[in-house]
Amino acid sequence: MSPHTPEILPPHPLRPDYDRSLGADDVHALFQRRLEPANYTTRYFTALAARLDKELSRAPDDDQLAYELAFVLLQNRADADAVHRARDLLDRVRTEAMARPGDVAHLRGLVASIISRLDAPVAAQHRIARRVNWSINNRCPMACRGCYNPFAEDQIGLTEARVVVDKLAAHGTSDLVLSGGDPLLWPPIFDVIDHAHQAGLKVALDTTGYTLTPETMARLSGSLASIRLPLDGSTPDIQHAFRRSRDRDLVTRFRRSLQLCDDAGFNAVRVHTVVSRPNLTDLDAIAETIFSHACVRQWLLFQWWGRRASKRLTDELAVPLAEVTAAARRLGERYPDKEIYCASTDKRELVNFFIQSSGQVVTLASGYMEEFIVGHMLHDDMDTLAASPVLDFPAIHSGLPVTIDKPAAQGDTGVTHERTMSPPARPSEERP
Ligand SMILES: C[S@@+](CC[C@H](N)C(=O)[O-])C[C@H]1O[C@@H](n2cnc3c(N)ncnc32)[C@H](O)[C@@H]1O
Ligand code: SF4
């Protein structure tokens, strides 16, 4: 079977409501452009903070400037001083004067949670990023609607990737997810996986599955602890409602990926389904498809996360958590011997130690543009990165292992639950 060569799509728009009327050098324009992949760097943020500081000293009562400076301070490798200054700036913002008062309130809540952790710090020996998500390739064959992946402009090479792996292993990371974009579209990925495996890391691969072949499966299956493949609809139309590509035959391709895993005897597959309004009533059909494959060990239902979406898209796709968990519970009853998990959006804040393709480390929250630079894998030591007050280590530690330890006998539930997951869908686990 020859590999399919997918078309790489241009990055989807960062946000739909750019105010294009702002002049190129306007400080508010610079602020709104900060998460464009080319700008999302410490260098840009440091210059932006200096500019905002200067403007604020000229107009000290300007609420918008105070809010923007607080946000940028938090987003740019914040230390304790920066967090406290951000809190003070946000305190003086008159919410009612702001165009998006909900954003200010959300940011204030985040700052309060960071300060409460600063007041009761986790000891250094517990500040270990055991689970790391590495978006190792910035290229993607799709443009899923509301994709939350923070794409970076730069792409490190194999030599630097090995350095990153060695640093993680020495630090105490145990579980590493290699994702993207699509990591399989980056040729050095096989060497990186081998290197990480040899360094003692459990490695999971988050791939669209587009380019899997029997040969690549044979190469991967010895060193991967799990492969995670997406299926978001049982028909092309339903799939297309979230997962966009120019290929209208994605469902067939994903089924073929599952078949390849079956054929390779690789029974550590986790299927990812993003639950949105268009596929909520399709979950039974998706379940039938995936559970007909012996390779599937786990099914994770992501509540669609609108953190980068417009209001219109959110109105179209978002499903309240109660509906997602009800669906997961019903499916859990229907498939009592399967591992079905549900990732709710309200528990995903500041829990990611997320390495971008450039090597920059970030973490994410649910609010608008809430993406926080923690540091850089190639320029900072791990202790410095792990000292970031923004990272919520207690929450990070209570998470589900990102990999599947080892293939289990049928019916073995194997995996504990995590804070980023809602309660287990299986009725047996809900009993007191
Ligand atoms: C960011 S992707 C990276 C890996 C790969 N590109 C993929 O799509 O599988 C990791 C997972 O996040 C899911 N995801 C992406 N955007 C999402 C959103 N807005 N809400 C919930 N899940 C999302 C994807 O479906 C995928 O299962
Ligand atoms: S969800 Fe994955 S496949 Fe879809 S656009 Fe985002 S990174 Fe690409």
PDB file of N, CA and C in Angstrom, residues 249-332:
ATOM      1  N   ASP A 249     -12.248  12.002   2.059  1.00  0.00           N
ATOM      2  CA  ASP A 249     -12.341  10.576   2.362  1.00  0.00           C
ATOM      3  C   ASP A 249     -11.610  10.234   3.665  1.00  0.00           C
ATOM      4  N   LEU A 250     -11.630  11.179   4.598  1.00  0.00           N
ATOM      5  CA  LEU A 250     -10.870  10.990   5.832  1.00  0.00           C
ATOM      6  C   LEU A 250     -11.335   9.778   6.625  1.00  0.00           C
ATOM      7  N   VAL A 251     -12.630   9.551   6.651  1.00  0.00           N
ATOM      8  CA  VAL A 251     -13.155   8.453   7.483  1.00  0.00           C
ATOM      9  C   VAL A 251     -12.552   7.133   7.022  1.00  0.00           C
ATOM     10  N   THR A 252     -12.508   6.948   5.715  1.00  0.00           N
ATOM     11  CA  THR A 252     -11.923   5.716   5.184  1.00  0.00           C
ATOM     12  C   THR A 252     -10.457   5.617   5.562  1.00  0.00           C
ATOM     13  N   ARG A 253      -9.776   6.755   5.493  1.00  0.00           N
ATOM     14  CA  ARG A 253      -8.343   6.729   5.827  1.00  0.00           C
ATOM     15  C   ARG A 253      -8.115   6.396   7.285  1.00  0.00           C
ATOM     16  N   PHE A 254      -8.927   6.932   8.161  1.00  0.00           N
ATOM     17  CA  PHE A 254      -8.753   6.636   9.583  1.00  0.00           C
ATOM     18  C   PHE A 254      -9.062   5.178   9.868  1.00  0.00           C
ATOM     19  N   ARG A 255     -10.091   4.665   9.191  1.00  0.00           N
ATOM     20  CA  ARG A 255     -10.377   3.241   9.394  1.00  0.00           C
ATOM     21  C   ARG A 255      -9.201   2.401   8.917  1.00  0.00           C
ATOM     22  N   ARG A 256      -8.604   2.837   7.836  1.00  0.00           N
ATOM     23  CA  ARG A 256      -7.445   2.095   7.321  1.00  0.00           C
ATOM     24  C   ARG A 256      -6.286   2.134   8.327  1.00  0.00           C
ATOM     25  N   SER A 257      -6.121   3.276   8.992  1.00  0.00           N
ATOM     26  CA  SER A 257      -5.059   3.369  10.013  1.00  0.00           C
ATOM     27  C   SER A 257      -5.319   2.374  11.138  1.00  0.00           C
ATOM     28  N   LEU A 258      -6.573   2.288  11.556  1.00  0.00           N
ATOM     29  CA  LEU A 258      -6.899   1.318  12.613  1.00  0.00           C
ATOM     30  C   LEU A 258      -6.619  -0.101  12.130  1.00  0.00           C
ATOM     31  N   GLN A 259      -6.959  -0.356  10.880  1.00  0.00           N
ATOM     32  CA  GLN A 259      -6.712  -1.695  10.331  1.00  0.00           C
ATOM     33  C   GLN A 259      -5.212  -2.006  10.301  1.00  0.00           C
ATOM     34  N   LEU A 260      -4.406  -0.989   9.962  1.00  0.00           N
ATOM     35  CA  LEU A 260      -2.950  -1.194   9.945  1.00  0.00           C
ATOM     36  C   LEU A 260      -2.440  -1.550  11.338  1.00  0.00           C
ATOM     37  N   CYS A 261      -2.996  -0.901  12.343  1.00  0.00           N
ATOM     38  CA  CYS A 261      -2.589  -1.225  13.725  1.00  0.00           C
ATOM     39  C   CYS A 261      -3.024  -2.638  14.077  1.00  0.00           C
ATOM     40  N   ASP A 262      -4.235  -2.998  13.683  1.00  0.00           N
ATOM     41  CA  ASP A 262      -4.688  -4.389  13.904  1.00  0.00           C
ATOM     42  C   ASP A 262      -3.723  -5.360  13.240  1.00  0.00           C
ATOM     43  N   ASP A 263      -3.416  -5.088  11.987  1.00  0.00           N
ATOM     44  CA  ASP A 263      -2.582  -6.021  11.218  1.00  0.00           C
ATOM     45  C   ASP A 263      -1.190  -6.158  11.831  1.00  0.00           C
ATOM     46  N   ALA A 264      -0.707  -5.049  12.434  1.00  0.00           N
ATOM     47  CA  ALA A 264       0.630  -5.088  13.040  1.00  0.00           C
ATOM     48  C   ALA A 264       0.585  -5.700  14.440  1.00  0.00           C
ATOM     49  N   GLY A 265      -0.609  -6.034  14.906  1.00  0.00           N
ATOM     50  CA  GLY A 265      -0.748  -6.597  16.260  1.00  0.00           C
ATOM     51  C   GLY A 265      -0.439  -5.560  17.332  1.00  0.00           C
ATOM     52  N   PHE A 266      -0.612  -4.288  16.996  1.00  0.00           N
ATOM     53  CA  PHE A 266      -0.300  -3.203  17.944  1.00  0.00           C
ATOM     54  C   PHE A 266      -1.586  -2.845  18.683  1.00  0.00           C
ATOM     55  N   ASN A 267      -1.739  -3.358  19.892  1.00  0.00           N
ATOM     56  CA  ASN A 267      -3.030  -3.144  20.558  1.00  0.00           C
ATOM     57  C   ASN A 267      -2.935  -2.094  21.662  1.00  0.00           C
ATOM     58  N   ALA A 268      -2.313  -0.978  21.351  1.00  0.00           N
ATOM     59  CA  ALA A 268      -2.239   0.136  22.300  1.00  0.00           C
ATOM     60  C   ALA A 268      -2.631   1.427  21.583  1.00  0.00           C
ATOM     61  N   VAL A 269      -3.812   1.414  20.977  1.00  0.00           N
ATOM     62  CA  VAL A 269      -4.306   2.592  20.271  1.00  0.00           C
ATOM     63  C   VAL A 269      -5.336   3.298  21.143  1.00  0.00           C
ATOM     64  N   ARG A 270      -5.197   4.608  21.201  1.00  0.00           N
ATOM     65  CA  ARG A 270      -6.248   5.415  21.826  1.00  0.00           C
ATOM     66  C   ARG A 270      -6.894   6.241  20.718  1.00  0.00           C
ATOM     67  N   VAL A 271      -8.206   6.144  20.589  1.00  0.00           N
ATOM     68  CA  VAL A 271      -8.897   6.966  19.587  1.00  0.00           C
ATOM     69  C   VAL A 271      -9.344   8.264  20.253  1.00  0.00           C
ATOM     70  N   HIS A 272      -9.102   9.355  19.570  1.00  0.00           N
ATOM     71  CA  HIS A 272      -9.528  10.674  20.039  1.00  0.00           C
ATOM     72  C   HIS A 272     -10.736  11.133  19.223  1.00  0.00           C
ATOM     73  N   THR A 273     -11.770  11.513  19.917  1.00  0.00           N
ATOM     74  CA  THR A 273     -12.933  12.073  19.238  1.00  0.00           C
ATOM     75  C   THR A 273     -13.256  13.424  19.871  1.00  0.00           C
ATOM     76  N   VAL A 274     -13.308  14.435  19.068  1.00  0.00           N
ATOM     77  CA  VAL A 274     -13.694  15.750  19.582  1.00  0.00           C
ATOM     78  C   VAL A 274     -15.212  15.839  19.475  1.00  0.00           C
ATOM     79  N   VAL A 275     -15.844  15.972  20.627  1.00  0.00           N
ATOM     80  CA  VAL A 275     -17.308  15.978  20.645  1.00  0.00           C
ATOM     81  C   VAL A 275     -17.799  17.406  20.435  1.00  0.00           C
ATOM     82  N   SER A 276     -18.509  17.589  19.336  1.00  0.00           N
ATOM     83  CA  SER A 276     -19.090  18.893  19.042  1.00  0.00           C
ATOM     84  C   SER A 276     -20.554  18.644  18.653  1.00  0.00           C
ATOM     85  N   ARG A 277     -21.291  19.723  18.508  1.00  0.00           N
ATOM     86  CA  ARG A 277     -22.728  19.577  18.238  1.00  0.00           C
ATOM     87  C   ARG A 277     -23.001  18.619  17.057  1.00  0.00           C
ATOM     88  N   PRO A 278     -22.263  18.747  15.947  1.00  0.00           N
ATOM     89  CA  PRO A 278     -22.603  17.902  14.789  1.00  0.00           C
ATOM     90  C   PRO A 278     -22.374  16.404  14.991  1.00  0.00           C
ATOM     91  N   ASN A 279     -21.508  15.998  15.928  1.00  0.00           N
ATOM     92  CA  ASN A 279     -21.288  14.543  16.044  1.00  0.00           C
ATOM     93  C   ASN A 279     -21.848  13.943  17.336  1.00  0.00           C
ATOM     94  N   LEU A 280     -22.557  14.762  18.113  1.00  0.00           N
ATOM     95  CA  LEU A 280     -23.053  14.258  19.397  1.00  0.00           C
ATOM     96  C   LEU A 280     -23.968  13.045  19.209  1.00  0.00           C
ATOM     97  N   THR A 281     -24.760  13.070  18.154  1.00  0.00           N
ATOM     98  CA  THR A 281     -25.673  11.939  17.933  1.00  0.00           C
ATOM     99  C   THR A 281     -25.027  10.864  17.068  1.00  0.00           C
ATOM    100  N   ASP A 282     -23.771  11.056  16.760  1.00  0.00           N
ATOM    101  CA  ASP A 282     -23.066  10.086  15.911  1.00  0.00           C
ATOM    102  C   ASP A 282     -22.114   9.206  16.734  1.00  0.00           C
ATOM    103  N   LEU A 283     -22.065   9.446  18.038  1.00  0.00           N
ATOM    104  CA  LEU A 283     -21.056   8.761  18.847  1.00  0.00           C
ATOM    105  C   LEU A 283     -21.262   7.243  18.864  1.00  0.00           C
ATOM    106  N   ASP A 284     -22.513   6.801  18.799  1.00  0.00           N
ATOM    107  CA  ASP A 284     -22.737   5.346  18.775  1.00  0.00           C
ATOM    108  C   ASP A 284     -22.137   4.723  17.522  1.00  0.00           C
ATOM    109  N   ALA A 285     -22.315   5.414  16.414  1.00  0.00           N
ATOM    110  CA  ALA A 285     -21.771   4.881  15.159  1.00  0.00           C
ATOM    111  C   ALA A 285     -20.243   4.895  15.187  1.00  0.00           C
ATOM    112  N   ILE A 286     -19.674   5.946  15.771  1.00  0.00           N
ATOM    113  CA  ILE A 286     -18.210   6.006  15.891  1.00  0.00           C
ATOM    114  C   ILE A 286     -17.735   4.854  16.783  1.00  0.00           C
ATOM    115  N   ALA A 287     -18.459   4.642  17.893  1.00  0.00           N
ATOM    116  CA  ALA A 287     -18.088   3.556  18.827  1.00  0.00           C
ATOM    117  C   ALA A 287     -18.085   2.216  18.104  1.00  0.00           C
ATOM    118  N   GLU A 288     -19.110   2.011  17.297  1.00  0.00           N
ATOM    119  CA  GLU A 288     -19.173   0.724  16.578  1.00  0.00           C
ATOM    120  C   GLU A 288     -17.956   0.550  15.687  1.00  0.00           C
ATOM    121  N   THR A 289     -17.591   1.618  15.015  1.00  0.00           N
ATOM    122  CA  THR A 289     -16.423   1.540  14.132  1.00  0.00           C
ATOM    123  C   THR A 289     -15.164   1.224  14.916  1.00  0.00           C
ATOM    124  N   ILE A 290     -14.916   1.999  15.962  1.00  0.00           N
ATOM    125  CA  ILE A 290     -13.600   1.852  16.607  1.00  0.00           C
ATOM    126  C   ILE A 290     -13.514   0.571  17.415  1.00  0.00           C
ATOM    127  N   PHE A 291     -14.601   0.177  18.063  1.00  0.00           N
ATOM    128  CA  PHE A 291     -14.505  -1.012  18.903  1.00  0.00           C
ATOM    129  C   PHE A 291     -14.577  -2.312  18.089  1.00  0.00           C
ATOM    130  N   SER A 292     -14.755  -2.168  16.784  1.00  0.00           N
ATOM    131  CA  SER A 292     -14.650  -3.368  15.945  1.00  0.00           C
ATOM    132  C   SER A 292     -13.176  -3.657  15.630  1.00  0.00           C
ATOM    133  N   HIS A 293     -12.284  -2.772  16.119  1.00  0.00           N
ATOM    134  CA  HIS A 293     -10.845  -2.981  15.881  1.00  0.00           C
ATOM    135  C   HIS A 293     -10.161  -3.408  17.173  1.00  0.00           C
ATOM    136  N   ALA A 294      -9.472  -4.542  17.102  1.00  0.00           N
ATOM    137  CA  ALA A 294      -8.825  -5.092  18.299  1.00  0.00           C
ATOM    138  C   ALA A 294      -7.741  -4.172  18.834  1.00  0.00           C
ATOM    139  N   CYS A 295      -7.184  -3.324  17.971  1.00  0.00           N
ATOM    140  CA  CYS A 295      -6.070  -2.469  18.407  1.00  0.00           C
ATOM    141  C   CYS A 295      -6.498  -1.390  19.392  1.00  0.00           C
ATOM    142  N   VAL A 296      -7.796  -1.075  19.448  1.00  0.00           N
ATOM    143  CA  VAL A 296      -8.238   0.078  20.243  1.00  0.00           C
ATOM    144  C   VAL A 296      -8.360  -0.297  21.710  1.00  0.00           C
ATOM    145  N   ARG A 297      -7.546   0.323  22.541  1.00  0.00           N
ATOM    146  CA  ARG A 297      -7.587   0.087  23.988  1.00  0.00           C
ATOM    147  C   ARG A 297      -8.406   1.145  24.700  1.00  0.00           C
ATOM    148  N   GLN A 298      -8.308   2.388  24.228  1.00  0.00           N
ATOM    149  CA  GLN A 298      -8.952   3.490  24.937  1.00  0.00           C
ATOM    150  C   GLN A 298      -9.654   4.402  23.934  1.00  0.00           C
ATOM    151  N   TRP A 299     -10.688   5.029  24.439  1.00  0.00           N
ATOM    152  CA  TRP A 299     -11.398   6.025  23.632  1.00  0.00           C
ATOM    153  C   TRP A 299     -11.522   7.274  24.488  1.00  0.00           C
ATOM    154  N   LEU A 300     -11.010   8.370  23.975  1.00  0.00           N
ATOM    155  CA  LEU A 300     -11.056   9.626  24.730  1.00  0.00           C
ATOM    156  C   LEU A 300     -11.959  10.603  23.993  1.00  0.00           C
ATOM    157  N   LEU A 301     -12.990  11.050  24.696  1.00  0.00           N
ATOM    158  CA  LEU A 301     -13.914  12.028  24.134  1.00  0.00           C
ATOM    159  C   LEU A 301     -13.507  13.414  24.631  1.00  0.00           C
ATOM    160  N   PHE A 302     -13.034  14.242  23.733  1.00  0.00           N
ATOM    161  CA  PHE A 302     -12.690  15.623  24.099  1.00  0.00           C
ATOM    162  C   PHE A 302     -13.931  16.489  23.943  1.00  0.00           C
ATOM    163  N   GLN A 303     -14.285  17.182  24.983  1.00  0.00           N
ATOM    164  CA  GLN A 303     -15.286  18.229  24.782  1.00  0.00           C
ATOM    165  C   GLN A 303     -14.646  19.287  23.874  1.00  0.00           C
ATOM    166  N   TRP A 304     -15.335  19.657  22.818  1.00  0.00           N
ATOM    167  CA  TRP A 304     -14.754  20.667  21.908  1.00  0.00           C
ATOM    168  C   TRP A 304     -14.429  21.926  22.710  1.00  0.00           C
ATOM    169  N   TRP A 305     -13.212  22.426  22.502  1.00  0.00           N
ATOM    170  CA  TRP A 305     -12.684  23.556  23.281  1.00  0.00           C
ATOM    171  C   TRP A 305     -12.647  24.782  22.383  1.00  0.00           C
ATOM    172  N   GLY A 306     -13.446  25.783  22.717  1.00  0.00           N
ATOM    173  CA  GLY A 306     -13.551  26.953  21.826  1.00  0.00           C
ATOM    174  C   GLY A 306     -12.598  28.074  22.186  1.00  0.00           C
ATOM    175  N   ARG A 307     -11.451  27.726  22.775  1.00  0.00           N
ATOM    176  CA  ARG A 307     -10.577  28.780  23.284  1.00  0.00           C
ATOM    177  C   ARG A 307     -10.011  29.688  22.191  1.00  0.00           C
ATOM    178  N   ARG A 308     -10.051  29.214  20.967  1.00  0.00           N
ATOM    179  CA  ARG A 308      -9.559  30.066  19.865  1.00  0.00           C
ATOM    180  C   ARG A 308     -10.649  30.411  18.869  1.00  0.00           C
ATOM    181  N   ALA A 309     -11.886  30.086  19.228  1.00  0.00           N
ATOM    182  CA  ALA A 309     -12.947  30.184  18.223  1.00  0.00           C
ATOM    183  C   ALA A 309     -13.715  31.493  18.328  1.00  0.00           C
ATOM    184  N   SER A 310     -14.380  31.843  17.242  1.00  0.00           N
ATOM    185  CA  SER A 310     -15.274  33.002  17.255  1.00  0.00           C
ATOM    186  C   SER A 310     -16.569  32.602  17.961  1.00  0.00           C
ATOM    187  N   LYS A 311     -17.365  33.598  18.279  1.00  0.00           N
ATOM    188  CA  LYS A 311     -18.644  33.312  18.927  1.00  0.00           C
ATOM    189  C   LYS A 311     -19.534  32.493  17.977  1.00  0.00           C
ATOM    190  N   ARG A 312     -19.473  32.847  16.702  1.00  0.00           N
ATOM    191  CA  ARG A 312     -20.318  32.132  15.730  1.00  0.00           C
ATOM    192  C   ARG A 312     -19.951  30.648  15.700  1.00  0.00           C
ATOM    193  N   LEU A 313     -18.658  30.369  15.668  1.00  0.00           N
ATOM    194  CA  LEU A 313     -18.230  28.959  15.622  1.00  0.00           C
ATOM    195  C   LEU A 313     -18.580  28.253  16.931  1.00  0.00           C
ATOM    196  N   THR A 314     -18.415  28.976  18.030  1.00  0.00           N
ATOM    197  CA  THR A 314     -18.752  28.389  19.329  1.00  0.00           C
ATOM    198  C   THR A 314     -20.244  28.054  19.381  1.00  0.00           C
ATOM    199  N   ASP A 315     -21.074  28.971  18.887  1.00  0.00           N
ATOM    200  CA  ASP A 315     -22.517  28.691  18.871  1.00  0.00           C
ATOM    201  C   ASP A 315     -22.820  27.451  18.038  1.00  0.00           C
ATOM    202  N   GLU A 316     -22.029  27.268  16.986  1.00  0.00           N
ATOM    203  CA  GLU A 316     -22.287  26.143  16.085  1.00  0.00           C
ATOM    204  C   GLU A 316     -21.800  24.810  16.654  1.00  0.00           C
ATOM    205  N   LEU A 317     -20.653  24.821  17.339  1.00  0.00           N
ATOM    206  CA  LEU A 317     -20.007  23.544  17.702  1.00  0.00           C
ATOM    207  C   LEU A 317     -20.059  23.173  19.182  1.00  0.00           C
ATOM    208  N   ALA A 318     -20.114  24.145  20.065  1.00  0.00           N
ATOM    209  CA  ALA A 318     -19.918  23.833  21.492  1.00  0.00           C
ATOM    210  C   ALA A 318     -21.060  22.980  22.053  1.00  0.00           C
ATOM    211  N   VAL A 319     -20.675  22.052  22.912  1.00  0.00           N
ATOM    212  CA  VAL A 319     -21.654  21.197  23.605  1.00  0.00           C
ATOM    213  C   VAL A 319     -21.378  21.337  25.105  1.00  0.00           C
ATOM    214  N   PRO A 320     -22.402  21.628  25.907  1.00  0.00           N
ATOM    215  CA  PRO A 320     -22.166  21.732  27.354  1.00  0.00           C
ATOM    216  C   PRO A 320     -21.624  20.423  27.916  1.00  0.00           C
ATOM    217  N   LEU A 321     -20.828  20.571  28.985  1.00  0.00           N
ATOM    218  CA  LEU A 321     -20.179  19.397  29.569  1.00  0.00           C
ATOM    219  C   LEU A 321     -21.188  18.322  29.970  1.00  0.00           C
ATOM    220  N   ALA A 322     -22.329  18.742  30.524  1.00  0.00           N
ATOM    221  CA  ALA A 322     -23.311  17.748  30.990  1.00  0.00           C
ATOM    222  C   ALA A 322     -23.728  16.828  29.848  1.00  0.00           C
ATOM    223  N   GLU A 323     -23.854  17.377  28.655  1.00  0.00           N
ATOM    224  CA  GLU A 323     -24.274  16.539  27.519  1.00  0.00           C
ATOM    225  C   GLU A 323     -23.153  15.587  27.100  1.00  0.00           C
ATOM    226  N   VAL A 324     -21.912  16.069  27.187  1.00  0.00           N
ATOM    227  CA  VAL A 324     -20.785  15.197  26.803  1.00  0.00           C
ATOM    228  C   VAL A 324     -20.652  14.051  27.808  1.00  0.00           C
ATOM    229  N   THR A 325     -20.727  14.386  29.082  1.00  0.00           N
ATOM    230  CA  THR A 325     -20.565  13.321  30.085  1.00  0.00           C
ATOM    231  C   THR A 325     -21.745  12.360  30.045  1.00  0.00           C
ATOM    232  N   ALA A 326     -22.942  12.875  29.767  1.00  0.00           N
ATOM    233  CA  ALA A 326     -24.098  11.967  29.666  1.00  0.00           C
ATOM    234  C   ALA A 326     -23.883  10.988  28.514  1.00  0.00           C
ATOM    235  N   ALA A 327     -23.371  11.504  27.409  1.00  0.00           N
ATOM    236  CA  ALA A 327     -23.107  10.622  26.262  1.00  0.00           C
ATOM    237  C   ALA A 327     -22.029   9.601  26.619  1.00  0.00           C
ATOM    238  N   ALA A 328     -20.974  10.059  27.297  1.00  0.00           N
ATOM    239  CA  ALA A 328     -19.881   9.146  27.670  1.00  0.00           C
ATOM    240  C   ALA A 328     -20.398   8.071  28.620  1.00  0.00           C
ATOM    241  N   ARG A 329     -21.264   8.492  29.539  1.00  0.00           N
ATOM    242  CA  ARG A 329     -21.808   7.529  30.516  1.00  0.00           C
ATOM    243  C   ARG A 329     -22.645   6.466  29.794  1.00  0.00           C
ATOM    244  N   ARG A 330     -23.470   6.925  28.882  1.00  0.00           N
ATOM    245  CA  ARG A 330     -24.325   5.984  28.132  1.00  0.00           C
ATOM    246  C   ARG A 330     -23.459   5.000  27.336  1.00  0.00           C
ATOM    247  N   LEU A 331     -22.405   5.529  26.729  1.00  0.00           N
ATOM    248  CA  LEU A 331     -21.522   4.648  25.954  1.00  0.00           C
ATOM    249  C   LEU A 331     -20.770   3.693  26.880  1.00  0.00           C
ATOM    250  N   GLY A 332     -20.416   4.199  28.066  1.00  0.00           N
ATOM    251  CA  GLY A 332     -19.746   3.348  29.045  1.00  0.00           C
ATOM    252  C   GLY A 332     -20.624   2.171  29.443  1.00  0.00           C
TER     253      GLY A 332
END
